[in-house]
Amino acid sequence: MSESPLSVADGAVDGAGAYAVNAPAPQRVICLCAAWCVVCGQYQPQFMAFASQHPDVEFRWVDVEDEEAAMGDYDIETFPSLLIAEGEEVRFLGPVLPNVSMINTLLNRLMQEGAKSPDSQAGALLHRLIHT
């Protein structure tokens, strides 16, 4: 039985005495919607089907009214909105057309370009969403 890789950041070594390689930061796609939104209701099955085809990316559907604590003071004005992140770094936060091909395009471009969301509250929102 082999040992699982350990974090280099912790100064840990694997069973062979070599430093383990850190796993890449997870890519996340979080759809911010509301149950009352008709467009979101139509988009959700497409979003979930797309998510099932991309097991390497963490997908999450968030009803902003059900998760008020995580949303904090952040107001979503247009639905659906996406938050796309790599690890703890928000690459995009904003409204999108309800078209799943947009997710693929955004993921590819944002990750390749190392884009960063200009929204000053985006990082705090991501942190609350993944840690609450």
CSV table of C-alpha atoms in Angstrom, one decimal:
chain,number,residue,atom,x,y,z
A,1,MET,CA,0.0,0.0,0.0
A,2,SER,CA,1.5,3.4,-1.0
A,3,GLU,CA,1.2,6.5,1.0
A,4,SER,CA,-0.8,9.4,-0.3
A,5,PRO,CA,1.2,12.5,-1.5
A,6,LEU,CA,1.9,15.1,1.2
A,7,SER,CA,2.1,18.8,0.9
A,8,VAL,CA,5.5,20.3,0.0
A,9,ALA,CA,4.4,23.5,1.7
A,10,ASP,CA,4.3,21.6,5.0
A,11,GLY,CA,7.9,20.4,4.5
A,12,ALA,CA,6.6,16.8,4.3
A,13,VAL,CA,8.1,14.0,2.4
A,14,ASP,CA,6.6,10.9,0.9
A,15,GLY,CA,7.5,7.4,1.9
A,16,ALA,CA,10.5,7.3,-0.4
A,17,GLY,CA,12.0,10.4,1.2
A,18,ALA,CA,11.3,12.7,-1.8
A,19,TYR,CA,9.1,15.8,-1.7
A,20,ALA,CA,5.6,15.2,-3.0
A,21,VAL,CA,4.2,17.5,-5.7
A,22,ASN,CA,1.3,19.7,-4.7
A,23,ALA,CA,-1.9,19.0,-6.5
A,24,PRO,CA,-3.1,21.8,-8.8
A,25,ALA,CA,-5.5,24.3,-7.4
A,26,PRO,CA,-9.1,23.1,-8.0
A,27,GLN,CA,-11.1,24.9,-10.6
A,28,ARG,CA,-14.5,25.9,-9.4
A,29,VAL,CA,-17.7,27.0,-11.1
A,30,ILE,CA,-20.4,28.3,-8.8
A,31,CYS,CA,-23.7,29.3,-10.3
A,32,LEU,CA,-25.5,32.0,-8.2
A,33,CYS,CA,-29.2,31.9,-8.8
A,34,ALA,CA,-32.6,32.1,-7.1
A,35,ALA,CA,-35.4,29.6,-6.9
A,36,TRP,CA,-38.0,32.2,-8.1
A,37,CYS,CA,-35.9,32.9,-11.3
A,38,VAL,CA,-37.6,31.2,-14.2
A,39,VAL,CA,-34.4,31.4,-16.3
A,40,CYS,CA,-32.4,29.8,-13.5
A,41,GLY,CA,-34.9,27.0,-13.3
A,42,GLN,CA,-34.5,26.3,-17.0
A,43,TYR,CA,-30.7,26.6,-16.8
A,44,GLN,CA,-30.1,24.3,-13.8
A,45,PRO,CA,-30.6,21.0,-15.6
A,46,GLN,CA,-28.1,22.1,-18.3
A,47,PHE,CA,-25.6,23.3,-15.7
A,48,MET,CA,-25.8,20.0,-13.8
A,49,ALA,CA,-25.5,17.9,-17.0
A,50,PHE,CA,-22.4,20.0,-18.0
A,51,ALA,CA,-21.0,19.5,-14.5
A,52,SER,CA,-21.3,15.7,-14.7
A,53,GLN,CA,-19.2,15.8,-17.9
A,54,HIS,CA,-16.4,17.6,-16.2
A,55,PRO,CA,-15.4,15.7,-13.0
A,56,ASP,CA,-12.1,17.5,-12.8
A,57,VAL,CA,-13.9,20.8,-12.0
A,58,GLU,CA,-15.9,21.5,-8.8
A,59,PHE,CA,-19.4,22.7,-9.7
A,60,ARG,CA,-21.9,24.1,-7.3
A,61,TRP,CA,-25.4,25.5,-7.6
A,62,VAL,CA,-26.2,28.2,-5.0
A,63,ASP,CA,-29.6,29.6,-4.3
A,64,VAL,CA,-28.6,33.0,-3.0
A,65,GLU,CA,-31.7,33.2,-0.7
A,66,ASP,CA,-31.0,29.8,0.9
A,67,GLU,CA,-27.4,30.7,1.5
A,68,GLU,CA,-27.8,34.2,2.9
A,69,ALA,CA,-25.0,33.7,5.5
A,70,ALA,CA,-22.5,32.8,2.8
A,71,MET,CA,-23.6,35.6,0.5
A,72,GLY,CA,-23.2,38.2,3.2
A,73,ASP,CA,-23.8,41.7,1.9
A,74,TYR,CA,-23.0,40.7,-1.7
A,75,ASP,CA,-26.0,41.4,-3.9
A,76,ILE,CA,-26.5,39.5,-7.2
A,77,GLU,CA,-28.5,41.8,-9.5
A,78,THR,CA,-28.7,39.6,-12.6
A,79,PHE,CA,-29.4,35.9,-12.7
A,80,PRO,CA,-27.8,33.6,-13.5
A,81,SER,CA,-24.3,34.8,-12.4
A,82,LEU,CA,-21.2,32.7,-12.3
A,83,LEU,CA,-18.2,32.7,-10.0
A,84,ILE,CA,-15.3,31.0,-11.6
A,85,ALA,CA,-12.2,30.4,-9.5
A,86,GLU,CA,-8.9,28.6,-9.4
A,87,GLY,CA,-8.1,27.6,-5.9
A,88,GLU,CA,-8.8,30.7,-3.8
A,89,GLU,CA,-8.3,33.1,-6.8
A,90,VAL,CA,-11.5,34.4,-8.3
A,91,ARG,CA,-11.1,34.6,-12.1
A,92,PHE,CA,-14.6,35.8,-13.0
A,93,LEU,CA,-17.7,37.0,-11.1
A,94,GLY,CA,-20.7,38.2,-13.1
A,95,PRO,CA,-23.9,37.6,-15.0
A,96,VAL,CA,-23.8,35.2,-18.0
A,97,LEU,CA,-26.2,34.1,-20.7
A,98,PRO,CA,-27.8,30.8,-19.6
A,99,ASN,CA,-25.7,28.8,-22.1
A,100,VAL,CA,-23.4,26.1,-20.8
A,101,SER,CA,-21.0,26.5,-23.7
A,102,MET,CA,-20.2,29.9,-22.1
A,103,ILE,CA,-18.8,28.0,-19.1
A,104,ASN,CA,-16.4,26.1,-21.2
A,105,THR,CA,-15.2,29.2,-23.1
A,106,LEU,CA,-14.8,31.1,-19.8
A,107,LEU,CA,-12.9,28.3,-18.1
A,108,ASN,CA,-10.5,27.9,-21.0
A,109,ARG,CA,-9.8,31.6,-21.4
A,110,LEU,CA,-9.7,32.6,-17.8
A,111,MET,CA,-7.3,29.9,-16.7
A,112,GLN,CA,-5.0,30.3,-19.7
A,113,GLU,CA,-4.8,34.1,-19.2
A,114,GLY,CA,-4.6,33.9,-15.4
A,115,ALA,CA,-7.4,36.5,-15.3
A,116,LYS,CA,-8.4,38.0,-12.0
A,117,SER,CA,-11.8,39.4,-11.1
A,118,PRO,CA,-11.8,43.2,-10.6
A,119,ASP,CA,-14.6,42.8,-8.1
A,120,SER,CA,-13.1,43.7,-4.7
A,121,GLN,CA,-15.6,41.6,-2.8
A,122,ALA,CA,-15.2,38.4,-5.0
A,123,GLY,CA,-12.5,36.8,-2.9
A,124,ALA,CA,-14.4,37.2,0.4
A,125,LEU,CA,-17.5,35.8,-1.3
A,126,LEU,CA,-15.7,32.8,-2.6
A,127,HIS,CA,-14.1,32.1,0.8
A,128,ARG,CA,-17.6,32.2,2.5
A,129,LEU,CA,-19.1,30.0,-0.2
A,130,ILE,CA,-16.5,27.3,0.1
A,131,HIS,CA,-16.0,27.4,3.9
A,132,THR,CA,-19.6,27.7,5.2
